[in-house]
Coordinates of C-alpha atoms and ligand atoms in Angstrom, one line a residue:
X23 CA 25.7 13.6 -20.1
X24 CA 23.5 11.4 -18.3
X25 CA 20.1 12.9 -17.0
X26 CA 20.5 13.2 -13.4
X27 CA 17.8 10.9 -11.9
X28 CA 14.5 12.6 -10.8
X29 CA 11.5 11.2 -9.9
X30 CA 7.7 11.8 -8.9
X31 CA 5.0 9.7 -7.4
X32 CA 2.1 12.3 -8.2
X33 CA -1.3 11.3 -6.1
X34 CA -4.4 13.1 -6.0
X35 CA -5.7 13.8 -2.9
X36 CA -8.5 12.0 -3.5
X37 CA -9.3 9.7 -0.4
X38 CA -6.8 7.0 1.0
X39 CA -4.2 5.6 -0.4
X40 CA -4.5 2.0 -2.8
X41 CA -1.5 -0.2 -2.1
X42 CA -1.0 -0.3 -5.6
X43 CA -0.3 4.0 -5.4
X44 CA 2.2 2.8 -2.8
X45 CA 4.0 0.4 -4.6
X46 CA 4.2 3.0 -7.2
X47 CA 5.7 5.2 -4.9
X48 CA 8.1 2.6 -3.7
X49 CA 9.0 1.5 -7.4
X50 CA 9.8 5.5 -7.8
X51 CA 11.8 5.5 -4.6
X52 CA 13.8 2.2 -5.0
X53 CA 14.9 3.4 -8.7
X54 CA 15.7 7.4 -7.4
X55 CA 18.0 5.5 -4.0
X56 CA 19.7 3.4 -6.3
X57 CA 20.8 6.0 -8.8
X58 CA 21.6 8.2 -5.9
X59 CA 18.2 10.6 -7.9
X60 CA 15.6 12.4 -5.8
X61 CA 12.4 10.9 -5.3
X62 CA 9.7 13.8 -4.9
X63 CA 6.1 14.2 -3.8
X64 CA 4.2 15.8 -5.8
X65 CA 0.6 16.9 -4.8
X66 CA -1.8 16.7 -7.8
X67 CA -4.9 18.9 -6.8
X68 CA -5.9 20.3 -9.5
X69 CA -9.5 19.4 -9.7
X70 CA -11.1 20.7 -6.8
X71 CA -13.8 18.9 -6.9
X72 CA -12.7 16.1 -6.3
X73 CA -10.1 17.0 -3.6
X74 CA -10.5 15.4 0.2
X75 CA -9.4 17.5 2.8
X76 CA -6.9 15.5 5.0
X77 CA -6.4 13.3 1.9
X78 CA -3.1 14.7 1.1
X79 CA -1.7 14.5 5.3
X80 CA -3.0 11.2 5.2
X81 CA -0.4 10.1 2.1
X82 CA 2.5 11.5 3.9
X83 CA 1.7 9.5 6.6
X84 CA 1.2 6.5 5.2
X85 CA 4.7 6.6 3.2
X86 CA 6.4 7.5 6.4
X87 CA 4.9 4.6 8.1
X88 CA 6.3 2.8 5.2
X89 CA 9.9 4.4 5.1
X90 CA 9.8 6.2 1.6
X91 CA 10.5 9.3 2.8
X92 CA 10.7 12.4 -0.3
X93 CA 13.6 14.1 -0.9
X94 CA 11.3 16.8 -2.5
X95 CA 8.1 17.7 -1.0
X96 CA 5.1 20.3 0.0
X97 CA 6.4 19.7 3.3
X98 CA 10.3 18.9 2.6
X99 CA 10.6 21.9 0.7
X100 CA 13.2 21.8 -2.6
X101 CA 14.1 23.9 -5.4
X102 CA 11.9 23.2 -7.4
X103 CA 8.4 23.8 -5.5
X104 CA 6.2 24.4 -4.9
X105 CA 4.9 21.3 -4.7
X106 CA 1.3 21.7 -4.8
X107 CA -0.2 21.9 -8.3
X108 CA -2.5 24.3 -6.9
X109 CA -0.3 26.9 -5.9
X110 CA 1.6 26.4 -9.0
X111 CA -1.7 27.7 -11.0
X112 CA 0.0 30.4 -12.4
X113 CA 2.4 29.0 -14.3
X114 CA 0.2 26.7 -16.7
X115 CA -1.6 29.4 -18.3
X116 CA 1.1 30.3 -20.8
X117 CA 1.5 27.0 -22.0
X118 CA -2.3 26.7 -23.1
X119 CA -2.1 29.6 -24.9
X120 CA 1.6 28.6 -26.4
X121 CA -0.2 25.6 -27.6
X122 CA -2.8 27.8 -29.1
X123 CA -1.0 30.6 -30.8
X124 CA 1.0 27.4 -32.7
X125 CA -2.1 25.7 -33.7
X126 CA -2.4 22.4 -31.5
X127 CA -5.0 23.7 -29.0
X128 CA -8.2 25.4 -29.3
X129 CA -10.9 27.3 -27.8
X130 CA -13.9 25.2 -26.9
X131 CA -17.1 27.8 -25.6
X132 CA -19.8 24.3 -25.7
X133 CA -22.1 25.0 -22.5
X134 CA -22.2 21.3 -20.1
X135 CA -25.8 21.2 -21.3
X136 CA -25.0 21.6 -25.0
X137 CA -22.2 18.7 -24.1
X138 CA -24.6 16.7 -22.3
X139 CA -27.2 16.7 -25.5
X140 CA -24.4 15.2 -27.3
X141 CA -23.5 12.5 -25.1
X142 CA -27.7 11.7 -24.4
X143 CA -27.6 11.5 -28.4
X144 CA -24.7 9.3 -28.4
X145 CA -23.4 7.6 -25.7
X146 CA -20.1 7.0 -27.1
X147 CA -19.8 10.3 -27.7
X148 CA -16.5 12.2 -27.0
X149 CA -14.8 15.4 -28.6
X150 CA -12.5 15.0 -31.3
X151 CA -11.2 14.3 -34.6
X152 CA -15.0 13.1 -35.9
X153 CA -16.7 15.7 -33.6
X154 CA -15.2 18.7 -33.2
X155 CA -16.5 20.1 -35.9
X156 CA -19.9 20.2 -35.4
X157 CA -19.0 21.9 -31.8
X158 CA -18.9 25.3 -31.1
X159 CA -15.0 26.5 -30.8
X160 CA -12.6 28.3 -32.5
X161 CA -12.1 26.2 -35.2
X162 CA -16.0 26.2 -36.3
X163 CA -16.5 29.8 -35.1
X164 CA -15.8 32.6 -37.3
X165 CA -12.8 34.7 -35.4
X166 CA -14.5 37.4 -34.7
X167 CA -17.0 35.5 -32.9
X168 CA -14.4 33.9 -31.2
X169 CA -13.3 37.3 -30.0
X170 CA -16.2 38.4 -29.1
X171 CA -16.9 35.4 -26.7
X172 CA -13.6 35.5 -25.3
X173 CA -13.8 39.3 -24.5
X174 CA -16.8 38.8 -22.6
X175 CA -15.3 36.4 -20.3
X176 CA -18.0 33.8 -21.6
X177 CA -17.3 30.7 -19.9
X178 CA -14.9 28.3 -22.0
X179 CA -12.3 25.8 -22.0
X180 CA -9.0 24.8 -24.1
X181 CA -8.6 21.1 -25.8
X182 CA -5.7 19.8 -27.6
X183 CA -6.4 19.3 -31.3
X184 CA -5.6 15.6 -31.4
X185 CA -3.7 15.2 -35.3
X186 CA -5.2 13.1 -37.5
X187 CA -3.8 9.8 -38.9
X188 CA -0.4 9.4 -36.6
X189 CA 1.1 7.3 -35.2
X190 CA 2.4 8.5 -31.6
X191 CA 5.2 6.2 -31.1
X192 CA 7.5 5.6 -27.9
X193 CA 9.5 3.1 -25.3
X194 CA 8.2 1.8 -22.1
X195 CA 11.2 0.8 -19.7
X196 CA 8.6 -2.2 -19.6
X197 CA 6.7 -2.5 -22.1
X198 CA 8.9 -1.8 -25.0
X199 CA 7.6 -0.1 -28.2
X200 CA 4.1 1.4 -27.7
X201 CA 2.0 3.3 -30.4
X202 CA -0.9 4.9 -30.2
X203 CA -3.3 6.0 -33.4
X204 CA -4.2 9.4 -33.1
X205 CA -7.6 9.1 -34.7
X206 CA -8.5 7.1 -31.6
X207 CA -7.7 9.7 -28.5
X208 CA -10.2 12.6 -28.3
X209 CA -9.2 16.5 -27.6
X210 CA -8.9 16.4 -24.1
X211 CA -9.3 19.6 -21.8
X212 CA -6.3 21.2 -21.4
X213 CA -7.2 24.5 -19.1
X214 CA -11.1 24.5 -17.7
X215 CA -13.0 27.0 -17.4
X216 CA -11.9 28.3 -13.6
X217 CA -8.4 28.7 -15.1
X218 CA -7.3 25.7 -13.6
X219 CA -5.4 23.1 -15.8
X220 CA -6.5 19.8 -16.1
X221 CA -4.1 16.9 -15.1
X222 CA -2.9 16.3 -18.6
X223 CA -1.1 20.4 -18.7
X224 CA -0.8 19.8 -15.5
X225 CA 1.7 17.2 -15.3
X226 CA 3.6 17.9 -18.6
X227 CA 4.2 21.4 -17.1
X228 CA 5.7 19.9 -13.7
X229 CA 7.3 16.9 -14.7
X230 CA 9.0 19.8 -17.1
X231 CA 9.4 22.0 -14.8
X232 CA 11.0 19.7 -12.4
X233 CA 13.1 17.9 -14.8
X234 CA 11.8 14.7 -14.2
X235 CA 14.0 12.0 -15.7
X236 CA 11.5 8.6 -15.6
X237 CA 7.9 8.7 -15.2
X238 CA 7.0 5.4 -13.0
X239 CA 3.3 5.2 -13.2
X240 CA 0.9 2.8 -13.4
X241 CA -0.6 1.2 -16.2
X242 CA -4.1 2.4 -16.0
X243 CA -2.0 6.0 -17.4
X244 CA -1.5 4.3 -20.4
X245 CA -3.7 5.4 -22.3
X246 CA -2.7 9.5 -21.7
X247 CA 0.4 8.7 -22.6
X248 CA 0.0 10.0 -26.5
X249 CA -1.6 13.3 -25.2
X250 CA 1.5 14.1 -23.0
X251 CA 4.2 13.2 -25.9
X252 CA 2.4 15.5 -28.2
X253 CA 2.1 18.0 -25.3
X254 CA 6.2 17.8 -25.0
X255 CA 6.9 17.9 -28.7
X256 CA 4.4 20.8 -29.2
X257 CA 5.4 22.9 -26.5
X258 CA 9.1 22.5 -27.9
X259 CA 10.5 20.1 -25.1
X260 CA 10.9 16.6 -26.7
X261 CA 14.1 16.4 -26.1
X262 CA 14.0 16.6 -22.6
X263 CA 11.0 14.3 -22.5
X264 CA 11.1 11.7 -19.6
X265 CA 11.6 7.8 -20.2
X266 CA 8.1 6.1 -19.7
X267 CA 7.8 3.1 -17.7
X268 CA 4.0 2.2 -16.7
X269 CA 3.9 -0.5 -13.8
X270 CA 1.9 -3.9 -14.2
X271 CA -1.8 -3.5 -12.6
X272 CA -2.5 -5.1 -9.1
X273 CA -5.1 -7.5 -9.9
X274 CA -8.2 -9.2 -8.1
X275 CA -7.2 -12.4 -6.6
X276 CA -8.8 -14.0 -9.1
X277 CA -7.3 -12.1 -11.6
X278 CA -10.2 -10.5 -13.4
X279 CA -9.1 -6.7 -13.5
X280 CA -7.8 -4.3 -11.4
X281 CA -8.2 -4.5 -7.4
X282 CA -10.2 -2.3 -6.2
X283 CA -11.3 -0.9 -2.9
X284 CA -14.6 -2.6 -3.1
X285 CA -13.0 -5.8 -3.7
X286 CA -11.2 -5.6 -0.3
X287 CA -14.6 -4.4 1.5
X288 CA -16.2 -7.8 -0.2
X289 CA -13.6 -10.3 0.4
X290 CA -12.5 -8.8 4.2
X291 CA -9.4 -7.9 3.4
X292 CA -7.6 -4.2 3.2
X293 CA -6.6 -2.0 0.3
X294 CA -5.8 1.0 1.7
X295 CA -2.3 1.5 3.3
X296 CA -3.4 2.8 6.7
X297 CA -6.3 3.7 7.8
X298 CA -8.9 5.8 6.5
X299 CA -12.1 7.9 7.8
X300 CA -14.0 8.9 5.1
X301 CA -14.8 13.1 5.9
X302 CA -18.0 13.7 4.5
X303 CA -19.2 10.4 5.5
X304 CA -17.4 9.1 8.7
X305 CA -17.1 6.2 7.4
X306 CA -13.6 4.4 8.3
X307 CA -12.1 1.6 6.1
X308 CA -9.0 -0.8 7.8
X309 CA -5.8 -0.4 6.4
X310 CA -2.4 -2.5 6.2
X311 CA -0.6 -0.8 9.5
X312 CA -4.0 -1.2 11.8
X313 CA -4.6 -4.3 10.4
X314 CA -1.3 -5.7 12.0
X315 CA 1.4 -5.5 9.3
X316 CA 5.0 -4.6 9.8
X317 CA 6.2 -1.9 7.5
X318 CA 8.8 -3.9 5.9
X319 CA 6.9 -6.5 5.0
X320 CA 4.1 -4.2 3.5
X321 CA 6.8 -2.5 1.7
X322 CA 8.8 -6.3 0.9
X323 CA 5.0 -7.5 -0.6
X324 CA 4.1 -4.9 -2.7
X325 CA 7.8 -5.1 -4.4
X326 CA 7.0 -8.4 -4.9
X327 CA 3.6 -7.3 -6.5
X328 CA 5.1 -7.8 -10.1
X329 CA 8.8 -7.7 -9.4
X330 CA 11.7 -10.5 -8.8
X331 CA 15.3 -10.2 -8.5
X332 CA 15.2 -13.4 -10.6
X333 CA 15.6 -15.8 -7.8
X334 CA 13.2 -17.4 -5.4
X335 CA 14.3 -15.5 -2.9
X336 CA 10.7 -13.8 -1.3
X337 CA 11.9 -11.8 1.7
X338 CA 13.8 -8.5 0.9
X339 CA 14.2 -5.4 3.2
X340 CA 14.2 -1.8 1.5
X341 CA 17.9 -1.6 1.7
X342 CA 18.0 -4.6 -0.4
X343 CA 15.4 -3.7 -2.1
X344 CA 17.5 -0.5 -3.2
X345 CA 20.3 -2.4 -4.0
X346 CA 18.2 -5.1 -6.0
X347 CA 15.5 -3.7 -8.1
X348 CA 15.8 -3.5 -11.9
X349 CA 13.1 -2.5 -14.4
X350 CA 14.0 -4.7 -16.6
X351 CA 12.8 -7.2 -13.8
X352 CA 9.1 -5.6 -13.4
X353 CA 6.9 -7.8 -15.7
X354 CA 4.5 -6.5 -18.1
X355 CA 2.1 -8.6 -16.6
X356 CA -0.8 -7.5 -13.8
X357 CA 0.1 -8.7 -10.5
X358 CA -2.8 -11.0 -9.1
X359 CA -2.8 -9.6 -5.3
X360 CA -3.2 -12.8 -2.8
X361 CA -4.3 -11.6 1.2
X362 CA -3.1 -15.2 2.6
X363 CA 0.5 -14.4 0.6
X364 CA 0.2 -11.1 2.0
X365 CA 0.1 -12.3 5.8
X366 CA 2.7 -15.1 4.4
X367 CA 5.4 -12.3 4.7
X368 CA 4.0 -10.5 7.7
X369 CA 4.9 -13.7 9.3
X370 CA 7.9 -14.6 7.9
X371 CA 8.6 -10.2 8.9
X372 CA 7.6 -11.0 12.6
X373 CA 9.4 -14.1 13.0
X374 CA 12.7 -13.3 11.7
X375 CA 12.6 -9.9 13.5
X376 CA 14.2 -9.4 17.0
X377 CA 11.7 -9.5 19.7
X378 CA 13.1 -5.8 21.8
X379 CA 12.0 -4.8 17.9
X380 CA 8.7 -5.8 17.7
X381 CA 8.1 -4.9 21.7
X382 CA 6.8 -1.0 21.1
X383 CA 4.3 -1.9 18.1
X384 CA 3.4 -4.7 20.4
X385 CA 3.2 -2.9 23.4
X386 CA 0.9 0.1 21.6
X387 CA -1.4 -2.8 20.1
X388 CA -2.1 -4.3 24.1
X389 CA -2.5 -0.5 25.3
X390 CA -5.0 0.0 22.8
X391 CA -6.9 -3.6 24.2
X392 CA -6.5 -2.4 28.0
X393 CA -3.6 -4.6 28.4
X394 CA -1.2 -2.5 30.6
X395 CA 2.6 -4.3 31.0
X396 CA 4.7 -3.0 33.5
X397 CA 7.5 -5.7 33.2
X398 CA 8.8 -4.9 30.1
X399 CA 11.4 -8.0 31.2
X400 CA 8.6 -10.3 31.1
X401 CA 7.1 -9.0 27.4
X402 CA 10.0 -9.8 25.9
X403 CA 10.0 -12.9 26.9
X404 CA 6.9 -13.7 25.5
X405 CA 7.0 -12.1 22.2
X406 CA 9.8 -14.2 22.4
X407 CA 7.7 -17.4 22.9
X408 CA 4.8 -16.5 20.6
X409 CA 6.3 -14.6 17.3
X410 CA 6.5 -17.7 15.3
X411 CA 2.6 -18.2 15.9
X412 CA 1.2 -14.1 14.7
X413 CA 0.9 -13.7 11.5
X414 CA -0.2 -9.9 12.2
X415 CA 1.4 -7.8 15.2
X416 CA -2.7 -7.7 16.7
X417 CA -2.8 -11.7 16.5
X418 CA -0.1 -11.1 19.9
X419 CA -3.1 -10.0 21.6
X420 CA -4.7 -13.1 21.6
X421 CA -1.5 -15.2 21.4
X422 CA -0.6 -13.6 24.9
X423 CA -3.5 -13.1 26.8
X424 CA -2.8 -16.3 29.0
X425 CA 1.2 -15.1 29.8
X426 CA -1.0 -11.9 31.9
X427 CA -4.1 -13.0 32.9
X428 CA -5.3 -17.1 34.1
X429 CA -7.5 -18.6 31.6
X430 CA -11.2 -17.9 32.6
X431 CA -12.2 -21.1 30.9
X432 CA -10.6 -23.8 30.1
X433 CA -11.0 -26.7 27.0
X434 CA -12.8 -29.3 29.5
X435 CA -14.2 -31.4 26.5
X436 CA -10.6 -31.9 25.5
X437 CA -9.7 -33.3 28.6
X438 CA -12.5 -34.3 31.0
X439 CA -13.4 -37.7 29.3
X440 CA -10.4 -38.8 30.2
X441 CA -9.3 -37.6 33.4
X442 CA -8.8 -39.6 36.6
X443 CA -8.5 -38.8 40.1
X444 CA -5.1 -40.1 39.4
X445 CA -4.4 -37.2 37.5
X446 CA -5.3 -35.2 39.5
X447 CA -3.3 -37.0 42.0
X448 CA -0.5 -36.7 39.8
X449 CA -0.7 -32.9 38.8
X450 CA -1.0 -31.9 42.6
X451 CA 2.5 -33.7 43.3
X452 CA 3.9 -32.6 40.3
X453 CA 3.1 -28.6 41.2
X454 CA 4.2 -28.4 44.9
X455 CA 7.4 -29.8 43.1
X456 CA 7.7 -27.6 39.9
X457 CA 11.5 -26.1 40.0
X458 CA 12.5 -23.2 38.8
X459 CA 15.9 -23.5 38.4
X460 CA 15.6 -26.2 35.8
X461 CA 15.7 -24.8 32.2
X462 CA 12.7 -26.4 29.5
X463 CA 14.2 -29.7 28.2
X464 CA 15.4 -30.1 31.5
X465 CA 11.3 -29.8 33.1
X466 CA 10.5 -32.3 30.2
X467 CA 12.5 -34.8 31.2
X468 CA 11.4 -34.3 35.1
X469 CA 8.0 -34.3 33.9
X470 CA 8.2 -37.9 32.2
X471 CA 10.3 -39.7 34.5
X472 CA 7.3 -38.2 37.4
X473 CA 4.6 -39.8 35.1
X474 CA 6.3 -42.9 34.5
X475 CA 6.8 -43.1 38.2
X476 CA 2.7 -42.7 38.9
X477 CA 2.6 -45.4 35.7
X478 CA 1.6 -43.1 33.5
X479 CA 2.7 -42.1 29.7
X480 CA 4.0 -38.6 29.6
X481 CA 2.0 -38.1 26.5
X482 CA -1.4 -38.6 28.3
X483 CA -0.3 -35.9 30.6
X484 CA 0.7 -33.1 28.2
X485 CA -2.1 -31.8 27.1
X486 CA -4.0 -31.6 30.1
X487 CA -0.9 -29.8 31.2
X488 CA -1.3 -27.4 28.3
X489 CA -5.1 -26.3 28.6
X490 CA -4.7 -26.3 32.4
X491 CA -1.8 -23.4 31.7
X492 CA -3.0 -21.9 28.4
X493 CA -7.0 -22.8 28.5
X494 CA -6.9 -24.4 25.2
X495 CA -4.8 -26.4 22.9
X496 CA -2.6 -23.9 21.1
X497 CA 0.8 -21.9 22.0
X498 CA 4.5 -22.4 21.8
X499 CA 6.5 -25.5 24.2
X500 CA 4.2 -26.1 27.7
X501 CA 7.4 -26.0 29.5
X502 CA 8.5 -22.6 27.9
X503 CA 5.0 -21.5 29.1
X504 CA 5.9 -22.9 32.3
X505 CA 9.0 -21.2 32.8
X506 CA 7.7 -17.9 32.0
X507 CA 5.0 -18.2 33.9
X508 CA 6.6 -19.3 37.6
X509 CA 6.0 -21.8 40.0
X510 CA 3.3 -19.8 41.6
X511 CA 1.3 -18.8 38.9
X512 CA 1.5 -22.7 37.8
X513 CA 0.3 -24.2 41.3
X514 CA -2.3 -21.6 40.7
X515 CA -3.4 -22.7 37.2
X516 CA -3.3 -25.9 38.3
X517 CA -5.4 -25.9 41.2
X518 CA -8.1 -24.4 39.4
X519 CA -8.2 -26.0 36.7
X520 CA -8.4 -29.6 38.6
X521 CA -11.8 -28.3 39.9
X522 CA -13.0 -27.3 36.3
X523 CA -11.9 -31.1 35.0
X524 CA -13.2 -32.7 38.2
Ligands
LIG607 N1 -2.2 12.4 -10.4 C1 -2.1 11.1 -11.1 C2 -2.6 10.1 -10.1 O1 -3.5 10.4 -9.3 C3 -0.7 10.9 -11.5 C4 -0.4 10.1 -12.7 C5 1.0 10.2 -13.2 O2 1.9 9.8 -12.4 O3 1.2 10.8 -14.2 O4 -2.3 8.9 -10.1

């Protein structure tokens, strides 16, 4: 029978959250909705000194915001928690010293200072195959020794005894057949010396445990992949070992390795989901939601971050996505990671969503600039107007700021060379005569058979119209503007902005 389909996404609460851990997360979720699985959260906290309080809130949040919401969770519950490895402590033990009492794991009692004397002597120096024996553990030490040191509680931990001259051997949904030569990976920690497991147990034990049916992970995991498949075929389990598929890396836009967060800080654009204040230092770095994206087209890009359903088709929604995604599809290849492409489907998201949609994330952005709107009639009308024109939901603030408040300056230089006192002329008549009841092409066509009649071409008058309404030369049709606007607020407009060309 089939393995039913469970899977993690297993961050470490670490700080905020890369858009390349979310597109994990979303490559796990769209695989576990489509084969009707369970997609679970799984907190990795194991090394505490490293953990960030608020980190792990913080990751919930950010994939609610994005609408992968876990079936499985330290807050969902399941039957299969708990779902912090912290509080699951207790249950790793055993397998270290399983993995001890059958000869693949070993005692290691080397003091951080005798380590560090090794690594000062050789900086390529790590513990294994070609090491380990001139180390003090329990393969060097005689056994009684050994069980001296371990009765008095002196400080150790326990590594994996890496085989020599293997070949560890498996399938990557992606990548196909992968092997790894065991002379090459060094005996990594298992269980440190506060009793807590390192991440390599760790996540053996719990993807066990949990009966995890793909691992979805990204390719910078690679590389622990041999220890883990040893880890399942010592600790008896190999047949209920996961399928591996590690996930193309997001790259610099350039594409010279892996996107980092610095990269974002250097070239002003964000890496972090939502977000983030630093708390030891305070410090706060932008992420995708303040910045002005739409969820679905955060979650739509980062699908496209080294997927395709084999089309040219761009623009997906998660149901789609859902229905859509294949492994097979996700290339092997790192995914350069382009911002301007990025707010190419924020766009496209804004545009082709309704405007009584977009009104409440617009409405909180102008609350947090000061702008109150009490006609909620009147918003939608301009979101309306302007949603073609925002590439980000904050890029309404500025796109709307003349539809509440007159223009306190307007583009003279645009206009003032030449302007007449026929113009002028002109613009007075026209205002006391705007109509309402006429709809936009319906203005335009009043507006150039006026200009004709004061021997002017409508063309010379447009764009003064436009800065006199708008300030400047930019936003959707002038007699769309004019509409919303009313015949008052025009006159207005008009008025003073005859005195500013004047
Ligand atoms: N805790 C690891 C991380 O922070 C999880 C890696 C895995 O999925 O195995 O990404």
């Amino acid at each position: 029978m089939e393995k039913k389909v469970r899977v993690r996404f297993a961050p470490s609460p670490t700080g905020g959250l890369h858009l390349g851990g979310v597109r994990t997360a979303l490559f796990n979720y769209l695989f576990a909705k489509q084969h009707n699985g369970t997609f679970i959260l799984r907190v990795e906290d194991t090394d505490q000194t490293r953990f960030v309080e608020g980190a792990e809130e913080y990751i919930v949040s950010c994939l609610k915001w994005c609408g992968i919401s876990p079936d499985e969770s330290p807050q969902t519950g399941g039957d299969f928690g708990p779902y912090r490895q912290s509080e699951r402590k207790a249950t790793y033990k055993q397998y270290a010293d399983q993995l001890i009492a059958d000869g693949y794991a070993y005692y290691a009692f080397d003091t951080p200072e005798e380590l560090d004397a090794k690594r000062k002597e050789a900086s390529n120096f790590t513990y294994g195959l070609s090491t380990r024996e001139g180390m003090r553990n329990s393969l060097t030490l005689p056994s009684a020794e050994v069980e001296a040191l371990l009765s008095s509680n002196t400080p150790h931990v326990i590594r994996i005894k890496m085989p020599a001259d293997e070949l560890v051997s498996f399938t990557d949904l992606i990548r196909g057949h992968v092997s790894f030569d065991t002379n090459l990976v060094d005996d990594k920690v298992l269980l440190k010396a506060d009793g807590m497991p390192t991440y390599h147990l760790a996540v053996v034990a719990d993807d066990k445990a949990m009966e995890i049916s793909h691992i979805f992970r990204g390719e910078e995991w690679l590389p622990s992949a041999p220890i883990h498949i040893l880890l399942w075929r010592y600790l008896g389990w190999e047949d209920e070992m996961p399928q591996w598929v590690h996930l193309p890396l997001i790259l610099k836009p350039d594409g010279n390795g892996k996107l980092s967060k610095r990269d974002g800080d250097r070239l002003g654009f964000p890496v972090y989901a939502q977000n983030w204040t630093d708390p030891k230092t305070g410090d706060l770095t932008k992420g995708f939601k303040e910045l002005g994206f739409m969820p679905e087209a955060f979650v739509n890009l980062l699908a496209m971050l080294g997927w395709n359903d084999g089309s040219d088709e761009e623009l997906f929604s998660l149901p789609e996505l859902i229905e859509k995604f294949s492994v097979e599809r996700v290339s092997k290849a790192g995914a350069k990671f382009d911002f301007e492409k990025a707010k190419w489907y924020n766009h496209a998201w804004i545009k082709n969503t309704a405007a009584n949609l977009l009104m409440p994330e617009v409405k909180e952005i102008f609350a947090t600039e000061g702008m109150a709107v009490h006609d909620d009639a009147y918003l939608l009308k301009v979101i309306d107007l302007i949603k073609d024109r925002c590439n980000l939901l904050t890029d309404f603030v500025l796109q709307a700021g003349y539809f509440f408040a007159a223009p306190e300056k307007f583009d003279v230089d645009a206009v003032k060379p030449k302007w007449t006192a026929e113009k002028a002329a002109f613009f007075e008549a026209y205002s006391a005569l705007f109509d309402m009841s006429l709809d936009a092409l319906q203005q335009e066509q009043k507006f150039k058979d006026m200009a004709l009649d004061h021997g002017f071409k409508p063309g010379e008058l447009m764009l003064p119209f436009r800065v006199m309404l708008v300030g400047g030369k930019f936003g959707p049709g002038v007699f769309d503007i004019a509409l919303a606007l009313g015949a008052k607020e025009i006159q207005e407009r008009i008025k003073a902005a005859t005195i500013a060309f004047n």
